Every structure is written in structure tokens, then in C-alpha cells.
Amino acid sequence: MPSVKDIISSLESYAPLALQESYDNAGLQIGDPAVDATAALLCLDVTERTIDEAIKRGCNLVISHHPLLFGSVKNITTEDERGRTIIKALKNNISIYSAHTNLDRARQGVSMEIAASLGLENVKVLEPDNADHSVGLGAIGDINPMPALEFLRKVKDIFGVKCLKYSASFHALIVKRIAVCGGAGASLIRKAVNEGADAIVTGDVKYHDFTTWGKRILIADIGHFESELCTKKIFKHIIAERFPEFSTYNSEEETNPINVL
């Protein structure tokens, strides 16, 4: 049986902590790395419901994309959900590990998985690191030319988007070069335009991003949650490569914190 440290080692071989942004807090959030890992629950966000699900499934390790501990923590009490989540994890000897922007920037990270889901070809990193062009943020590649509305319908279907926001002022009929970025990728719109992209698929796009760039590129805002659900697939693949007998479970309890009517 692998230890928590063994599982972490496999994740960090794929997405080294050195790749994370300076503001981030990826890594082991809670727990003892030396204990044996019984099974792992994979999720986007760690909540009370996530910990309850881990307990029910017999998992003493939770692996998330978004760090539970992000920013300053001034107290841990039962007065808020984060405090209750931490306390419950500690009481039940559950370790919590997060791979966030280091997974975004990895060679085959979040954006590369999105590109694969869309069937992009000739894919490269959209905003590569200066020292290593194989890592960085976003991805860009080509698809067989298709009508813009057909592409949007394809995006909506692939990512299970209930309400797709897109740039209404974009008038080109055909798209063939596509940029993508998991999470909040509006900062990469300018780069996508400069790289000749006809469209960019990302989340958390603001009104003024649409008004500034909407005539020059088809912006498809699929939502932050929807754009990063693929992280669970990546986690499962990483662990299965090294520990094929180790059990991992995708969380069935987590839901998008944003609803639409």
C-alpha cells in the first residue's frame, strides 16, 4: 500500500510545486505524509460534504485542485465551513493535498486536457515560460474549420455548460484556430489574439473583456467550475500510472457553487 507521501510524489513528478504561481498555496494542506493511503477522493474544491464523502468511501486522502488553505487563516473554528472542514478532516485522520497552478502550468496540465477534449491539433502552450516552452499557461491549436455557432454548441456539449456566455459582437462565420485556458483565463485573451486565435475557451470573463476583445475573437466563457472538472481525470491518470491497484474515486457530492435559471 502506498503512503500519502508516495501519492504526493507521483503528483509532484507530473506537476512540480516549483511551477505554481507566487500567490498560490499548492501542496499538502493537512495530514501526515508518512501514513499509508487507503484510497483517494478526487475533487475540485474541498468542503464538508467532500470530507463526509471521503469518510463514507474509506478514503484517508483527498486530492483537490483548489487549495483549502488559501490566503491567511486567522482562526479555525466551527463558525465557518472552512474551519469545520479542517476540524473534521483532522478528527478523521484525512490528509488533504492540492495541485493548483502547478497543475495548470504542467506539460500536460489543465489547458492541455481541455485542448484534447476539443480535439485540437498542433497544440502548443499559449503563454510558455521563458526558460521552458513546454510549460506555462493556456494552450492553442487547430481544428477543422467549422461555423462559429457550431463550435459553440460543441463546446457547450463537451463541457456540460448550462449557460454559455460568448461575444455577441464577433462576426466571423468560421473558426479554425482555438485558444483555451482552464479557470480564469481572461488575461490571456490578448495573447490569443496575437497568436492568431479565432476563439478562446475559458472561464470568469468580465463584461469589459467582452467589450474590449469581442469583435476580434470569439470568447466562450464556459465557467470556472466546468473548465476545471477535468482535473479529476488528470489526477486519476497520474496515480494509475504509478499505482494501478490504488483506488481513486471522483467526488459525486461536489456541485457547482453557481446555479443558473
C-alpha atoms as an extended CHARMM CRD file, in Angstrom:
* protein
*
       261  EXT
         1         1  MET       CA              0.0000000000        0.0000000000        0.0000000000  PROA      1               0.0000000000
         2         2  PRO       CA              1.4960000000        3.3920000000       -0.9770000000  PROA      2               0.0000000000
         3         3  SER       CA              1.8700000000        6.0860000000        1.6330000000  PROA      3               0.0000000000
         4         4  VAL       CA              0.3730000000        9.5440000000        1.3250000000  PROA      4               0.0000000000
         5         5  LYS       CA              3.9100000000       10.7100000000        0.5640000000  PROA      5               0.0000000000
         6         6  ASP       CA              4.1590000000        8.1930000000       -2.3150000000  PROA      6               0.0000000000
         7         7  ILE       CA              0.9390000000        9.5050000000       -3.8660000000  PROA      7               0.0000000000
         8         8  ILE       CA              2.1390000000       13.0850000000       -3.4450000000  PROA      8               0.0000000000
         9         9  SER       CA              5.4420000000       12.1820000000       -5.0850000000  PROA      9               0.0000000000
        10        10  SER       CA              3.6350000000       10.8770000000       -8.1680000000  PROA      10              0.0000000000
        11        11  LEU       CA              1.5710000000       14.0650000000       -8.4110000000  PROA      11              0.0000000000
        12        12  GLU       CA              4.5640000000       16.3400000000       -7.9770000000  PROA      12              0.0000000000
        13        13  SER       CA              6.6140000000       14.4330000000      -10.5520000000  PROA      13              0.0000000000
        14        14  TYR       CA              3.8730000000       15.4060000000      -13.0140000000  PROA      14              0.0000000000
        15        15  ALA       CA              3.1830000000       18.9030000000      -11.6690000000  PROA      15              0.0000000000
        16        16  PRO       CA              6.1890000000       20.1310000000       -9.6190000000  PROA      16              0.0000000000
        17        17  LEU       CA              5.3940000000       22.6440000000       -6.8940000000  PROA      17              0.0000000000
        18        18  ALA       CA              8.0510000000       24.9290000000       -8.4030000000  PROA      18              0.0000000000
        19        19  LEU       CA              5.6150000000       25.6080000000      -11.2610000000  PROA      19              0.0000000000
        20        20  GLN       CA              2.9830000000       27.2220000000       -9.0510000000  PROA      20              0.0000000000
        21        21  GLU       CA              2.3530000000       30.9600000000       -9.1270000000  PROA      21              0.0000000000
        22        22  SER       CA              3.8300000000       33.0560000000       -6.3070000000  PROA      22              0.0000000000
        23        23  TYR       CA              0.3950000000       33.7630000000       -4.8030000000  PROA      23              0.0000000000
        24        24  ASP       CA             -0.6020000000       30.0970000000       -4.6980000000  PROA      24              0.0000000000
        25        25  ASN       CA             -0.5730000000       27.5180000000       -1.8990000000  PROA      25              0.0000000000
        26        26  ALA       CA             -0.4160000000       24.1410000000       -3.6310000000  PROA      26              0.0000000000
        27        27  GLY       CA              0.8830000000       21.0960000000       -1.7780000000  PROA      27              0.0000000000
        28        28  LEU       CA             -0.0270000000       19.1190000000        1.3150000000  PROA      28              0.0000000000
        29        29  GLN       CA             -2.6140000000       21.1580000000        3.1990000000  PROA      29              0.0000000000
        30        30  ILE       CA             -3.4110000000       18.8540000000        6.1180000000  PROA      30              0.0000000000
        31        31  GLY       CA             -2.1900000000       15.4820000000        7.3430000000  PROA      31              0.0000000000
        32        32  ASP       CA              0.7120000000       13.1240000000        7.9200000000  PROA      32              0.0000000000
        33        33  PRO       CA              2.5720000000       12.1740000000        4.7090000000  PROA      33              0.0000000000
        34        34  ALA       CA              4.0310000000        9.0570000000        6.3440000000  PROA      34              0.0000000000
        35        35  VAL       CA              0.7400000000        7.1980000000        6.8520000000  PROA      35              0.0000000000
        36        36  ASP       CA             -0.4980000000        4.5270000000        4.4330000000  PROA      36              0.0000000000
        37        37  ALA       CA             -3.0300000000        5.8360000000        1.9090000000  PROA      37              0.0000000000
        38        38  THR       CA             -6.1970000000        3.7050000000        1.9250000000  PROA      38              0.0000000000
        39        39  ALA       CA             -7.8200000000        5.3850000000       -1.0930000000  PROA      39              0.0000000000
        40        40  ALA       CA             -8.1460000000        8.8890000000       -2.5220000000  PROA      40              0.0000000000
        41        41  LEU       CA            -11.1610000000       11.0720000000       -3.2350000000  PROA      41              0.0000000000
        42        42  LEU       CA            -10.6210000000       13.4500000000       -6.1670000000  PROA      42              0.0000000000
        43        43  CYS       CA            -12.3730000000       16.8120000000       -6.2890000000  PROA      43              0.0000000000
        44        44  LEU       CA            -12.2130000000       20.4010000000       -7.4380000000  PROA      44              0.0000000000
        45        45  ASP       CA            -12.9970000000       22.0040000000       -4.0670000000  PROA      45              0.0000000000
        46        46  VAL       CA            -12.7100000000       20.6460000000       -0.5180000000  PROA      46              0.0000000000
        47        47  THR       CA            -15.8940000000       21.1220000000        1.5250000000  PROA      47              0.0000000000
        48        48  GLU       CA            -17.6100000000       19.4820000000        4.4800000000  PROA      48              0.0000000000
        49        49  ARG       CA            -19.5300000000       17.3240000000        2.0280000000  PROA      49              0.0000000000
        50        50  THR       CA            -16.2710000000       16.2640000000        0.4080000000  PROA      50              0.0000000000
        51        51  ILE       CA            -14.8480000000       15.1210000000        3.7420000000  PROA      51              0.0000000000
        52        52  ASP       CA            -18.0930000000       13.2880000000        4.5780000000  PROA      52              0.0000000000
        53        53  GLU       CA            -17.8810000000       11.5110000000        1.2290000000  PROA      53              0.0000000000
        54        54  ALA       CA            -14.2410000000       10.5670000000        1.8610000000  PROA      54              0.0000000000
        55        55  ILE       CA            -15.2190000000        9.0790000000        5.2420000000  PROA      55              0.0000000000
        56        56  LYS       CA            -18.0810000000        7.1350000000        3.6570000000  PROA      56              0.0000000000
        57        57  ARG       CA            -15.8310000000        5.7260000000        0.9320000000  PROA      57              0.0000000000
        58        58  GLY       CA            -12.9780000000        4.8500000000        3.2880000000  PROA      58              0.0000000000
        59        59  CYS       CA            -10.5620000000        7.3960000000        1.8140000000  PROA      59              0.0000000000
        60        60  ASN       CA             -7.9600000000        8.9270000000        4.1030000000  PROA      60              0.0000000000
        61        61  LEU       CA             -6.6580000000       11.1880000000        1.3270000000  PROA      61              0.0000000000
        62        62  VAL       CA             -8.4900000000       13.9690000000       -0.5190000000  PROA      62              0.0000000000
        63        63  ILE       CA             -6.8540000000       15.4430000000       -3.6130000000  PROA      63              0.0000000000
        64        64  SER       CA             -8.2340000000       18.7530000000       -4.8500000000  PROA      64              0.0000000000
        65        65  HSD       CA             -7.4160000000       21.3150000000       -7.4970000000  PROA      65              0.0000000000
        66        66  HSD       CA             -8.2700000000       24.3840000000       -5.4290000000  PROA      66              0.0000000000
        67        67  PRO       CA             -6.3510000000       24.6770000000       -2.1430000000  PROA      67              0.0000000000
        68        68  LEU       CA             -8.4390000000       24.5400000000        1.0190000000  PROA      68              0.0000000000
        69        69  LEU       CA             -5.9190000000       26.8240000000        2.7270000000  PROA      69              0.0000000000
        70        70  PHE       CA             -5.6020000000       29.8790000000        0.5060000000  PROA      70              0.0000000000
        71        71  GLY       CA             -4.6410000000       33.2610000000        1.8720000000  PROA      71              0.0000000000
        72        72  SER       CA             -4.2940000000       33.9980000000        5.5620000000  PROA      72              0.0000000000
        73        73  VAL       CA             -6.0300000000       31.7590000000        8.1130000000  PROA      73              0.0000000000
        74        74  LYS       CA             -6.6320000000       33.6900000000       11.3340000000  PROA      74              0.0000000000
        75        75  ASN       CA             -8.7310000000       31.0980000000       13.1430000000  PROA      75              0.0000000000
        76        76  ILE       CA            -10.0690000000       27.5670000000       12.7950000000  PROA      76              0.0000000000
        77        77  THR       CA            -13.4800000000       27.2190000000       14.4400000000  PROA      77              0.0000000000
        78        78  THR       CA            -16.8390000000       25.6160000000       13.7820000000  PROA      78              0.0000000000
        79        79  GLU       CA            -18.2700000000       29.0570000000       12.9950000000  PROA      79              0.0000000000
        80        80  ASP       CA            -17.4560000000       28.7740000000        9.2720000000  PROA      80              0.0000000000
        81        81  GLU       CA            -17.3560000000       25.9330000000        6.7470000000  PROA      81              0.0000000000
        82        82  ARG       CA            -13.6160000000       26.0070000000        6.1930000000  PROA      82              0.0000000000
        83        83  GLY       CA            -12.9970000000       25.6500000000        9.9080000000  PROA      83              0.0000000000
        84        84  ARG       CA            -15.4960000000       22.7990000000       10.2030000000  PROA      84              0.0000000000
        85        85  THR       CA            -13.9170000000       21.0980000000        7.1890000000  PROA      85              0.0000000000
        86        86  ILE       CA            -10.4190000000       21.3120000000        8.6700000000  PROA      86              0.0000000000
        87        87  ILE       CA            -11.5660000000       20.0460000000       12.0640000000  PROA      87              0.0000000000
        88        88  LYS       CA            -13.4840000000       17.1290000000       10.5450000000  PROA      88              0.0000000000
        89        89  ALA       CA            -10.5060000000       16.1450000000        8.3790000000  PROA      89              0.0000000000
        90        90  LEU       CA             -8.1700000000       16.1960000000       11.3800000000  PROA      90              0.0000000000
        91        91  LYS       CA            -10.5680000000       14.2360000000       13.5890000000  PROA      91              0.0000000000
        92        92  ASN       CA            -10.8690000000       11.5370000000       10.9300000000  PROA      92              0.0000000000
        93        93  ASN       CA             -7.1570000000       11.4140000000       10.0340000000  PROA      93              0.0000000000
        94        94  ILE       CA             -7.7940000000       12.5640000000        6.4710000000  PROA      94              0.0000000000
        95        95  SER       CA             -4.9260000000       14.1860000000        4.5740000000  PROA      95              0.0000000000
        96        96  ILE       CA             -5.6840000000       16.9110000000        2.0390000000  PROA      96              0.0000000000
        97        97  TYR       CA             -3.4280000000       17.6880000000       -0.9170000000  PROA      97              0.0000000000
        98        98  SER       CA             -3.9490000000       20.3200000000       -3.6130000000  PROA      98              0.0000000000
        99        99  ALA       CA             -2.3850000000       20.7540000000       -7.0470000000  PROA      99              0.0000000000
       100       100  HSD       CA             -3.4690000000       24.1610000000       -8.3370000000  PROA      100             0.0000000000
       101       101  THR       CA             -1.4880000000       26.4850000000      -10.6080000000  PROA      101             0.0000000000
       102       102  ASN       CA              1.3290000000       23.9420000000      -10.7610000000  PROA      102             0.0000000000
       103       103  LEU       CA             -1.1550000000       21.6100000000      -12.4880000000  PROA      103             0.0000000000
       104       104  ASP       CA             -2.3260000000       24.4870000000      -14.7060000000  PROA      104             0.0000000000
       105       105  ARG       CA              1.2520000000       25.0870000000      -15.8460000000  PROA      105             0.0000000000
       106       106  ALA       CA              2.3930000000       21.4620000000      -16.1590000000  PROA      106             0.0000000000
       107       107  ARG       CA              3.4050000000       19.9710000000      -19.5140000000  PROA      107             0.0000000000
       108       108  GLN       CA              0.1370000000       18.0630000000      -19.8050000000  PROA      108             0.0000000000
       109       109  GLY       CA             -1.8880000000       20.1930000000      -17.4490000000  PROA      109             0.0000000000
       110       110  VAL       CA             -5.4120000000       21.5370000000      -17.3430000000  PROA      110             0.0000000000
       111       111  SER       CA             -5.4020000000       23.5360000000      -20.5750000000  PROA      111             0.0000000000
       112       112  MET       CA             -3.8100000000       20.6750000000      -22.4930000000  PROA      112             0.0000000000
       113       113  GLU       CA             -6.6080000000       18.4070000000      -21.2780000000  PROA      113             0.0000000000
       114       114  ILE       CA             -9.1890000000       20.9500000000      -22.4640000000  PROA      114             0.0000000000
       115       115  ALA       CA             -7.4400000000       21.0950000000      -25.8440000000  PROA      115             0.0000000000
       116       116  ALA       CA             -7.5660000000       17.3030000000      -26.0880000000  PROA      116             0.0000000000
       117       117  SER       CA            -11.2780000000       17.2980000000      -25.2200000000  PROA      117             0.0000000000
       118       118  LEU       CA            -11.9000000000       19.6960000000      -28.1110000000  PROA      118             0.0000000000
       119       119  GLY       CA             -9.7920000000       17.6010000000      -30.4760000000  PROA      119             0.0000000000
       120       120  LEU       CA             -7.2710000000       20.3540000000      -31.1750000000  PROA      120             0.0000000000
       121       121  GLU       CA             -4.2220000000       19.5270000000      -33.2720000000  PROA      121             0.0000000000
       122       122  ASN       CA             -0.7560000000       21.0990000000      -33.4590000000  PROA      122             0.0000000000
       123       123  VAL       CA             -1.1960000000       22.1460000000      -29.8480000000  PROA      123             0.0000000000
       124       124  LYS       CA              1.3610000000       24.2940000000      -28.0420000000  PROA      124             0.0000000000
       125       125  VAL       CA              1.4740000000       26.3150000000      -24.8330000000  PROA      125             0.0000000000
       126       126  LEU       CA             -0.2180000000       29.6860000000      -25.2780000000  PROA      126             0.0000000000
       127       127  GLU       CA              1.9380000000       31.5880000000      -22.7980000000  PROA      127             0.0000000000
       128       128  PRO       CA              5.0730000000       29.4870000000      -22.2400000000  PROA      128             0.0000000000
       129       129  ASP       CA              7.6850000000       30.0490000000      -19.5590000000  PROA      129             0.0000000000
       130       130  ASN       CA             10.7900000000       31.7970000000      -20.8250000000  PROA      130             0.0000000000
       131       131  ALA       CA             13.0730000000       29.0350000000      -19.5650000000  PROA      131             0.0000000000
       132       132  ASP       CA             10.9690000000       26.0690000000      -20.7210000000  PROA      132             0.0000000000
       133       133  HSD       CA              8.4710000000       26.4730000000      -23.5350000000  PROA      133             0.0000000000
       134       134  SER       CA              6.8600000000       23.1220000000      -22.7570000000  PROA      134             0.0000000000
       135       135  VAL       CA              5.2450000000       24.5160000000      -19.5920000000  PROA      135             0.0000000000
       136       136  GLY       CA              3.1330000000       27.5940000000      -18.9820000000  PROA      136             0.0000000000
       137       137  LEU       CA             -0.4260000000       28.8510000000      -19.1180000000  PROA      137             0.0000000000
       138       138  GLY       CA             -3.1170000000       28.0870000000      -21.6750000000  PROA      138             0.0000000000
       139       139  ALA       CA             -2.9100000000       26.1860000000      -24.9330000000  PROA      139             0.0000000000
       140       140  ILE       CA             -3.5880000000       26.9090000000      -28.5890000000  PROA      140             0.0000000000
       141       141  GLY       CA             -4.1940000000       24.6060000000      -31.5280000000  PROA      141             0.0000000000
       142       142  ASP       CA             -6.1650000000       23.9680000000      -34.6930000000  PROA      142             0.0000000000
       143       143  ILE       CA             -9.4700000000       22.3210000000      -35.5570000000  PROA      143             0.0000000000
       144       144  ASN       CA            -11.0960000000       21.5600000000      -38.8620000000  PROA      144             0.0000000000
       145       145  PRO       CA            -12.7450000000       24.8460000000      -39.8970000000  PROA      145             0.0000000000
       146       146  MET       CA            -16.3240000000       24.9970000000      -38.6580000000  PROA      146             0.0000000000
       147       147  PRO       CA            -19.0690000000       27.6020000000      -38.2680000000  PROA      147             0.0000000000
       148       148  ALA       CA            -18.6970000000       29.6330000000      -35.0900000000  PROA      148             0.0000000000
       149       149  LEU       CA            -22.1390000000       28.6890000000      -33.7610000000  PROA      149             0.0000000000
       150       150  GLU       CA            -21.4810000000       25.0160000000      -34.4160000000  PROA      150             0.0000000000
       151       151  PHE       CA            -18.2450000000       25.3370000000      -32.4640000000  PROA      151             0.0000000000
       152       152  LEU       CA            -20.0680000000       26.9790000000      -29.5550000000  PROA      152             0.0000000000
       153       153  ARG       CA            -22.6430000000       24.1900000000      -29.4870000000  PROA      153             0.0000000000
       154       154  LYS       CA            -19.8010000000       21.6500000000      -29.4700000000  PROA      154             0.0000000000
       155       155  VAL       CA            -18.1280000000       23.4320000000      -26.5510000000  PROA      155             0.0000000000
       156       156  LYS       CA            -21.3930000000       23.5820000000      -24.6140000000  PROA      156             0.0000000000
       157       157  ASP       CA            -21.9780000000       19.8650000000      -25.1040000000  PROA      157             0.0000000000
       158       158  ILE       CA            -18.4300000000       18.6990000000      -24.3050000000  PROA      158             0.0000000000
       159       159  PHE       CA            -18.1710000000       20.6500000000      -21.0480000000  PROA      159             0.0000000000
       160       160  GLY       CA            -21.7820000000       20.2670000000      -19.9220000000  PROA      160             0.0000000000
       161       161  VAL       CA            -22.3820000000       24.0090000000      -19.8390000000  PROA      161             0.0000000000
       162       162  LYS       CA            -25.9220000000       25.0560000000      -18.9180000000  PROA      162             0.0000000000
       163       163  CYS       CA            -25.4950000000       28.6940000000      -19.8630000000  PROA      163             0.0000000000
       164       164  LEU       CA            -22.7200000000       29.5820000000      -22.3020000000  PROA      164             0.0000000000
       165       165  LYS       CA            -21.6720000000       33.2290000000      -22.4950000000  PROA      165             0.0000000000
       166       166  TYR       CA            -19.9980000000       34.3170000000      -25.7140000000  PROA      166             0.0000000000
       167       167  SER       CA            -19.0400000000       37.5060000000      -27.5110000000  PROA      167             0.0000000000
       168       168  ALA       CA            -22.1040000000       38.6380000000      -29.4460000000  PROA      168             0.0000000000
       169       169  SER       CA            -20.0930000000       41.2350000000      -31.3880000000  PROA      169             0.0000000000
       170       170  PHE       CA            -17.8820000000       38.6080000000      -33.0600000000  PROA      170             0.0000000000
       171       171  HSD       CA            -18.9520000000       38.4090000000      -36.7220000000  PROA      171             0.0000000000
       172       172  ALA       CA            -16.6090000000       35.8770000000      -38.3580000000  PROA      172             0.0000000000
       173       173  LEU       CA            -18.5560000000       32.8380000000      -39.5620000000  PROA      173             0.0000000000
       174       174  ILE       CA            -15.7700000000       30.2520000000      -39.4160000000  PROA      174             0.0000000000
       175       175  VAL       CA            -13.2850000000       29.3690000000      -36.6600000000  PROA      175             0.0000000000
       176       176  LYS       CA            -10.2360000000       27.1590000000      -37.0760000000  PROA      176             0.0000000000
       177       177  ARG       CA             -7.5900000000       28.2070000000      -34.5260000000  PROA      177             0.0000000000
       178       178  ILE       CA             -8.5910000000       27.8750000000      -30.8850000000  PROA      178             0.0000000000
       179       179  ALA       CA             -7.0210000000       29.0400000000      -27.6170000000  PROA      179             0.0000000000
       180       180  VAL       CA             -8.0460000000       27.5770000000      -24.2590000000  PROA      180             0.0000000000
       181       181  CYS       CA             -7.2890000000       28.1920000000      -20.5930000000  PROA      181             0.0000000000
       182       182  GLY       CA             -8.7020000000       26.4220000000      -17.5640000000  PROA      182             0.0000000000
       183       183  GLY       CA            -10.1230000000       28.5710000000      -14.7690000000  PROA      183             0.0000000000
       184       184  ALA       CA             -9.9580000000       32.3520000000      -15.1270000000  PROA      184             0.0000000000
       185       185  GLY       CA             -8.1320000000       32.9500000000      -18.4020000000  PROA      185             0.0000000000
       186       186  ALA       CA             -9.2740000000       36.4090000000      -19.4880000000  PROA      186             0.0000000000
       187       187  SER       CA             -5.7280000000       37.7230000000      -19.0160000000  PROA      187             0.0000000000
       188       188  LEU       CA             -4.6850000000       35.5240000000      -21.9450000000  PROA      188             0.0000000000
       189       189  ILE       CA             -7.1790000000       36.9610000000      -24.4580000000  PROA      189             0.0000000000
       190       190  ARG       CA             -4.6650000000       39.4890000000      -25.8150000000  PROA      190             0.0000000000
       191       191  LYS       CA             -2.0840000000       36.7040000000      -26.2200000000  PROA      191             0.0000000000
       192       192  ALA       CA             -4.6430000000       34.5360000000      -28.0150000000  PROA      192             0.0000000000
       193       193  VAL       CA             -5.4180000000       37.3710000000      -30.4460000000  PROA      193             0.0000000000
       194       194  ASN       CA             -1.7220000000       37.9610000000      -31.0960000000  PROA      194             0.0000000000
       195       195  GLU       CA             -1.2550000000       34.2330000000      -31.7650000000  PROA      195             0.0000000000
       196       196  GLY       CA             -3.9720000000       34.3090000000      -34.4210000000  PROA      196             0.0000000000
       197       197  ALA       CA             -6.6980000000       32.5010000000      -32.4950000000  PROA      197             0.0000000000
       198       198  ASP       CA            -10.2350000000       32.7950000000      -33.8300000000  PROA      198             0.0000000000
       199       199  ALA       CA            -11.7170000000       31.7790000000      -30.4710000000  PROA      199             0.0000000000
       200       200  ILE       CA            -10.7560000000       31.3410000000      -26.8240000000  PROA      200             0.0000000000
       201       201  VAL       CA            -12.4690000000       28.9920000000      -24.3840000000  PROA      201             0.0000000000
       202       202  THR       CA            -12.0690000000       29.8490000000      -20.6940000000  PROA      202             0.0000000000
       203       203  GLY       CA            -13.9640000000       30.9990000000      -17.5910000000  PROA      203             0.0000000000
       204       204  ASP       CA            -14.6460000000       34.0830000000      -15.4700000000  PROA      204             0.0000000000
       205       205  VAL       CA            -14.6960000000       36.5700000000      -18.3560000000  PROA      205             0.0000000000
       206       206  LYS       CA            -15.7390000000       40.0910000000      -17.3450000000  PROA      206             0.0000000000
       207       207  TYR       CA            -18.0600000000       42.4400000000      -19.2120000000  PROA      207             0.0000000000
       208       208  HSD       CA            -15.2340000000       44.7310000000      -20.2920000000  PROA      208             0.0000000000
       209       209  ASP       CA            -13.2330000000       41.7790000000      -21.6090000000  PROA      209             0.0000000000
       210       210  PHE       CA            -16.1150000000       41.1340000000      -23.9880000000  PROA      210             0.0000000000
       211       211  THR       CA            -16.4170000000       44.7960000000      -24.9960000000  PROA      211             0.0000000000
       212       212  THR       CA            -12.6450000000       45.1920000000      -25.4590000000  PROA      212             0.0000000000
       213       213  TRP       CA            -11.9370000000       41.9920000000      -27.4100000000  PROA      213             0.0000000000
       214       214  GLY       CA            -15.2890000000       40.6380000000      -28.5870000000  PROA      214             0.0000000000
       215       215  LYS       CA            -15.0450000000       41.9560000000      -32.1350000000  PROA      215             0.0000000000
       216       216  ARG       CA            -11.5810000000       40.4660000000      -32.6650000000  PROA      216             0.0000000000
       217       217  ILE       CA            -12.0270000000       36.9890000000      -31.1830000000  PROA      217             0.0000000000
       218       218  LEU       CA            -14.8770000000       34.6560000000      -30.2880000000  PROA      218             0.0000000000
       219       219  ILE       CA            -14.8340000000       34.4870000000      -26.4820000000  PROA      219             0.0000000000
       220       220  ALA       CA            -16.5840000000       31.4610000000      -24.9680000000  PROA      220             0.0000000000
       221       221  ASP       CA            -16.9990000000       31.6540000000      -21.1890000000  PROA      221             0.0000000000
       222       222  ILE       CA            -17.8310000000       28.1160000000      -20.0690000000  PROA      222             0.0000000000
       223       223  GLY       CA            -17.4990000000       28.8560000000      -16.3490000000  PROA      223             0.0000000000
       224       224  HSD       CA            -14.6440000000       28.3190000000      -13.9080000000  PROA      224             0.0000000000
       225       225  PHE       CA            -16.0890000000       25.1000000000      -12.4630000000  PROA      225             0.0000000000
       226       226  GLU       CA            -16.7950000000       23.4900000000      -15.8330000000  PROA      226             0.0000000000
       227       227  SER       CA            -13.3650000000       24.3490000000      -17.2190000000  PROA      227             0.0000000000
       228       228  GLU       CA            -11.5500000000       22.6020000000      -14.3640000000  PROA      228             0.0000000000
       229       229  LEU       CA            -13.5860000000       19.4490000000      -13.7930000000  PROA      229             0.0000000000
       230       230  CYS       CA            -11.0320000000       17.6840000000      -15.9800000000  PROA      230             0.0000000000
       231       231  THR       CA             -8.5170000000       17.9430000000      -13.1270000000  PROA      231             0.0000000000
       232       232  LYS       CA            -10.0590000000       14.8210000000      -11.6000000000  PROA      232             0.0000000000
       233       233  LYS       CA             -9.3180000000       12.9140000000      -14.8020000000  PROA      233             0.0000000000
       234       234  ILE       CA             -5.7220000000       14.1300000000      -14.7060000000  PROA      234             0.0000000000
       235       235  PHE       CA             -5.2830000000       13.1170000000      -11.0600000000  PROA      235             0.0000000000
       236       236  LYS       CA             -6.6880000000        9.6670000000      -11.7430000000  PROA      236             0.0000000000
       237       237  HSD       CA             -4.3620000000        9.1700000000      -14.7210000000  PROA      237             0.0000000000
       238       238  ILE       CA             -1.2480000000       10.2570000000      -12.7830000000  PROA      238             0.0000000000
       239       239  ILE       CA             -1.9190000000        7.9290000000       -9.8700000000  PROA      239             0.0000000000
       240       240  ALA       CA             -2.9740000000        4.9560000000      -12.0120000000  PROA      240             0.0000000000
       241       241  GLU       CA              0.2780000000        5.1520000000      -13.9870000000  PROA      241             0.0000000000
       242       242  ARG       CA              2.3660000000        4.5030000000      -10.8710000000  PROA      242             0.0000000000
       243       243  PHE       CA             -0.1030000000        2.7240000000       -8.5750000000  PROA      243             0.0000000000
       244       244  PRO       CA             -2.5570000000        0.8210000000      -10.7990000000  PROA      244             0.0000000000
       245       245  GLU       CA             -4.0710000000       -1.0850000000       -7.8510000000  PROA      245             0.0000000000
       246       246  PHE       CA             -4.6880000000        2.0270000000       -5.7630000000  PROA      246             0.0000000000
       247       247  SER       CA             -8.3520000000        3.0910000000       -5.5700000000  PROA      247             0.0000000000
       248       248  THR       CA             -9.3570000000        6.6270000000       -6.5380000000  PROA      248             0.0000000000
       249       249  TYR       CA            -12.8950000000        7.9960000000       -6.6270000000  PROA      249             0.0000000000
       250       250  ASN       CA            -14.2720000000       11.0720000000       -8.3350000000  PROA      250             0.0000000000
       251       251  SER       CA            -16.3440000000       13.0660000000       -5.8930000000  PROA      251             0.0000000000
       252       252  GLU       CA            -20.0490000000       12.6750000000       -6.5900000000  PROA      252             0.0000000000
       253       253  GLU       CA            -21.1080000000       15.1290000000       -3.9050000000  PROA      253             0.0000000000
       254       254  GLU       CA            -19.4600000000       18.3080000000       -5.1430000000  PROA      254             0.0000000000
       255       255  THR       CA            -21.6200000000       20.6260000000       -7.1990000000  PROA      255             0.0000000000
       256       256  ASN       CA            -21.0910000000       23.8960000000       -8.9890000000  PROA      256             0.0000000000
       257       257  PRO       CA            -21.4690000000       26.7110000000       -6.4270000000  PROA      257             0.0000000000
       258       258  ILE       CA            -23.0640000000       28.7790000000       -9.2160000000  PROA      258             0.0000000000
       259       259  ASN       CA            -26.5480000000       27.9220000000      -10.4690000000  PROA      259             0.0000000000
       260       260  VAL       CA            -28.3980000000       29.3570000000      -13.4660000000  PROA      260             0.0000000000
       261       261  LEU       CA            -32.1440000000       29.6300000000      -14.0610000000  PROA      261             0.0000000000
